[in-house]
Coordinates of C-alpha atoms in Angstrom, one line a residue:
M280 CA 0.0 0.0 0.0
M281 CA 1.3 3.4 -1.0
K282 CA 2.4 5.7 1.8
L283 CA 0.4 8.9 2.4
S284 CA 3.4 11.0 1.4
N285 CA 3.7 9.1 -1.9
L286 CA 0.0 9.5 -2.6
L287 CA 0.2 13.2 -1.9
Q288 CA 3.2 13.6 -4.1
T289 CA 1.5 11.8 -7.0
F290 CA -1.7 13.9 -6.6
I291 CA 0.2 17.2 -6.6
S292 CA 2.3 16.2 -9.6
N293 CA -0.8 15.1 -11.6
F294 CA -2.6 18.3 -10.6
L295 CA 0.2 20.6 -11.8
V296 CA 0.8 18.6 -15.0
N297 CA -2.9 18.7 -15.9
L298 CA -3.0 22.4 -15.1
L299 CA -0.1 23.3 -17.3
N300 CA -1.5 21.3 -20.2
L301 CA -4.9 22.9 -20.2
M302 CA -4.2 24.7 -23.5
M303 CA -3.8 22.0 -26.1
R304 CA -4.4 24.3 -29.1
Y305 CA -2.0 27.1 -30.0
P306 CA -4.0 30.0 -31.5
V307 CA -1.1 32.0 -32.9
D308 CA -3.6 34.2 -34.8
C309 CA -3.9 36.2 -31.6
L310 CA -0.4 37.4 -32.1
N311 CA -1.2 39.2 -35.4
S312 CA -1.4 42.5 -33.7
L313 CA 2.1 42.3 -32.4
S314 CA 5.3 43.5 -34.2
L315 CA 7.9 41.1 -35.4
A316 CA 11.4 41.2 -34.0
S317 CA 13.7 43.3 -36.3
E318 CA 17.2 42.3 -37.4
E319 CA 18.7 44.8 -35.0
Q320 CA 16.7 43.4 -32.1
C321 CA 17.7 39.8 -33.0
Q322 CA 21.4 40.9 -33.1
L323 CA 21.0 42.4 -29.6
L324 CA 19.5 39.1 -28.3
L325 CA 22.4 37.0 -29.7
A326 CA 25.2 39.3 -28.7
P327 CA 28.2 37.5 -27.1
I328 CA 27.7 37.0 -23.3
T329 CA 30.3 39.1 -21.6
S330 CA 31.7 39.0 -18.1
K331 CA 29.9 42.3 -17.5
D332 CA 26.6 40.7 -18.4
I333 CA 27.2 38.0 -15.8
N334 CA 28.5 40.3 -13.2
D335 CA 25.4 42.6 -13.6
A336 CA 23.1 39.6 -13.4
M337 CA 24.8 38.3 -10.3
F338 CA 24.8 41.5 -8.3
N339 CA 21.3 42.5 -9.3
M340 CA 20.0 39.5 -7.3
K341 CA 18.6 40.3 -3.9
F342 CA 19.8 38.7 -0.7
G343 CA 17.9 35.9 0.9
K344 CA 15.0 35.6 -1.5
A345 CA 14.6 31.8 -1.2
P346 CA 16.7 28.8 -0.2
V347 CA 18.6 27.1 -3.1
P348 CA 18.9 23.4 -3.7
D349 CA 22.8 23.2 -3.7
G350 CA 23.1 25.4 -0.6
F351 CA 25.3 28.1 -2.3
T352 CA 23.3 31.3 -1.9
E353 CA 23.5 34.7 -3.5
E354 CA 25.3 35.9 -0.4
F355 CA 28.0 33.2 -0.9
F356 CA 28.7 34.2 -4.5
K357 CA 28.7 37.9 -3.8
E358 CA 30.9 37.7 -0.7
N359 CA 33.4 35.4 -2.5
W360 CA 33.1 36.9 -6.0
G361 CA 36.8 37.7 -6.3
I362 CA 37.5 34.0 -5.8
V363 CA 34.7 32.3 -7.8
R364 CA 34.2 35.0 -10.5
D365 CA 36.4 33.4 -13.2
D366 CA 34.9 30.0 -12.8
V367 CA 31.3 31.3 -12.8
V368 CA 31.9 33.4 -15.9
A369 CA 33.5 30.5 -17.7
A370 CA 30.7 28.1 -16.7
I371 CA 27.9 30.5 -17.9
Q372 CA 29.6 31.4 -21.1
Y373 CA 30.1 27.7 -21.8
C374 CA 26.3 27.2 -21.3
F375 CA 25.5 29.8 -23.9
E376 CA 28.3 29.0 -26.4
Q377 CA 27.7 25.2 -26.4
E378 CA 23.9 25.4 -25.8
Y379 CA 24.3 23.1 -22.9
I380 CA 23.4 23.4 -19.2
Y381 CA 25.1 21.0 -16.8
F382 CA 22.4 18.9 -15.1
P383 CA 23.1 19.8 -11.5
M384 CA 22.9 23.5 -12.3
N385 CA 19.3 22.9 -13.5
I386 CA 18.0 21.1 -10.4
T387 CA 15.1 22.8 -8.8
V388 CA 13.0 22.3 -5.7
L389 CA 9.2 22.8 -5.9
T390 CA 7.7 24.5 -2.9
L391 CA 3.9 25.0 -2.4
V392 CA 3.2 28.3 -0.7
P393 CA -0.3 28.8 0.6
K394 CA -2.2 31.8 -0.9
V395 CA -4.8 31.9 1.8
E396 CA -5.1 30.9 5.5
N397 CA -6.2 27.3 6.2
A398 CA -5.5 26.2 2.6
M399 CA -7.5 23.1 1.8
S400 CA -7.4 22.8 -2.0
M401 CA -4.5 22.6 -4.4
K402 CA -5.8 25.9 -5.9
D403 CA -5.1 27.5 -2.6
F404 CA -1.3 27.0 -3.1
R405 CA 1.1 28.8 -5.3
P406 CA 3.9 26.6 -6.7
I407 CA 7.3 28.3 -6.3
T408 CA 10.4 26.8 -7.8
N409 CA 13.7 27.3 -5.9
C410 CA 16.7 27.4 -8.3
N411 CA 20.4 27.4 -8.0
V412 CA 22.2 30.8 -8.2
V413 CA 24.2 30.0 -11.4
Y414 CA 20.9 28.9 -13.1
K415 CA 19.3 32.2 -11.9
C416 CA 22.2 34.1 -13.4
Y417 CA 21.7 32.4 -16.7
S418 CA 18.0 33.1 -16.8
A419 CA 18.6 36.7 -15.6
I420 CA 20.8 37.4 -18.6
L421 CA 18.1 36.2 -21.0
S422 CA 15.5 38.3 -19.1
S423 CA 17.6 41.5 -19.3
R424 CA 18.0 41.1 -23.0
L425 CA 14.3 40.5 -23.5
K426 CA 13.4 43.6 -21.5
K427 CA 15.4 45.8 -24.0
I428 CA 13.2 44.9 -26.9
M429 CA 9.8 44.1 -25.3
D430 CA 8.5 47.7 -25.6
G431 CA 8.8 47.5 -29.4
L432 CA 7.0 44.1 -29.6
I433 CA 4.1 44.3 -27.1
S434 CA 0.9 46.2 -27.9
C435 CA 0.6 49.7 -26.4
T436 CA -2.6 48.5 -24.6
Q437 CA -0.5 46.1 -22.4
N438 CA 0.7 48.3 -19.6
A439 CA 1.8 45.8 -17.0
F440 CA 5.3 44.2 -16.7
I441 CA 6.8 46.3 -19.5
P442 CA 9.6 48.7 -18.5
G443 CA 8.5 52.3 -18.9
R444 CA 4.8 51.5 -18.7
N445 CA 2.5 51.5 -15.7
I446 CA -0.6 49.3 -15.1
T447 CA -2.3 52.2 -13.3
D448 CA -2.7 53.9 -16.6
N449 CA -5.3 51.3 -17.5
V450 CA -7.0 51.7 -14.2
L451 CA -7.3 55.4 -14.7
L452 CA -8.6 54.8 -18.3
M453 CA -11.3 52.4 -17.0
N454 CA -12.3 54.9 -14.3
E455 CA -12.9 57.5 -17.1
I456 CA -14.9 55.0 -19.2
V457 CA -17.3 54.0 -16.5
R458 CA -17.6 57.5 -15.0
N459 CA -21.2 58.1 -15.9
Y460 CA -22.5 54.6 -16.1
H461 CA -24.7 55.1 -13.1
R462 CA -26.8 57.7 -15.0
A463 CA -30.2 56.6 -16.4
E464 CA -30.0 58.7 -19.6
G465 CA -28.0 57.7 -22.6
K466 CA -27.5 54.5 -24.5
P467 CA -27.7 51.1 -22.6
R468 CA -24.3 50.1 -21.4
A469 CA -22.7 47.4 -19.3
V470 CA -19.4 46.4 -17.8
I471 CA -18.2 42.8 -17.7
K472 CA -15.8 41.7 -14.9
V473 CA -13.8 38.7 -16.0
D474 CA -12.0 36.6 -13.4
I475 CA -8.7 35.6 -15.1
M476 CA -6.4 33.1 -13.6
K477 CA -2.8 34.3 -13.1
A478 CA -0.5 33.7 -16.1
Y479 CA 2.0 31.7 -14.1
D480 CA -0.8 29.3 -13.1
T481 CA -1.5 28.1 -16.6
L482 CA 1.5 29.0 -18.7
N483 CA 2.1 26.6 -21.5
W484 CA 5.8 26.5 -22.4
R485 CA 5.3 25.0 -25.8
F486 CA 3.0 27.8 -26.8
L487 CA 5.5 30.3 -25.5
F488 CA 8.3 29.0 -27.8
I489 CA 5.9 28.8 -30.8
A490 CA 4.9 32.4 -30.1
M491 CA 8.6 33.5 -30.0
K492 CA 9.2 31.7 -33.3
Y493 CA 6.1 33.3 -34.8
L494 CA 7.4 36.8 -33.7
G495 CA 10.7 36.2 -35.4
F496 CA 13.0 35.5 -32.5
P497 CA 16.3 33.8 -33.4
E498 CA 16.2 30.0 -33.2
K499 CA 19.3 30.1 -31.0
F500 CA 17.8 32.4 -28.5
I501 CA 14.7 30.2 -28.3
R502 CA 16.9 27.2 -27.6
W503 CA 18.6 29.2 -24.9
G504 CA 15.3 29.8 -23.3
S505 CA 14.1 26.3 -23.7
F506 CA 17.0 25.0 -21.6
I507 CA 15.5 26.8 -18.6
V508 CA 12.3 24.9 -18.6
K509 CA 13.1 21.7 -20.5
G510 CA 16.8 21.1 -19.9
N511 CA 19.2 19.9 -22.6

């Protein structure tokens, strides 16, 4: 008979797998309103990874955000950067140049953080992945390069999570739109409030990479990104 811990682990694994596979179709037509990546933007994404890129990624990490699987925290790397810098830079540059991530670097620990008090259902927990610092540094470099071109790719109506834009702009716009909705005169009108599940709860990685290819991202950059979630 299976132990309770094994049953719980199986249930959680199956729940998350089913949740992340909700979207089986990939409607890339919804991307038609977005701009394609230019040749200049593609060159920026594929520029050689320098020691400065790695240094900036490392020292932009905050202290004590979460425990790491291998025990070597951000504090360890920063305090001993003069000693470990050359090895870390060589390792990360090797990952990008050879398109290969050493398996122990890609080990993660899944932690379920309750979103509400007295959590009873799996939907009451938020899955958080704890990653090793070198792995974080690798992904931070990709993220920093994406940030530099996102403003030119994402529609101007999307005001959240884009540098230079502010989500409160849409809040103010909505406030102006519904300003006189309480009045009886005028044309009939209505507001629909849609409860949308957070993106990280239902993100489909395959669709993400299909979308990147559709938008003209370089194949090499897409492969770099795929190693983060799929490994080699």
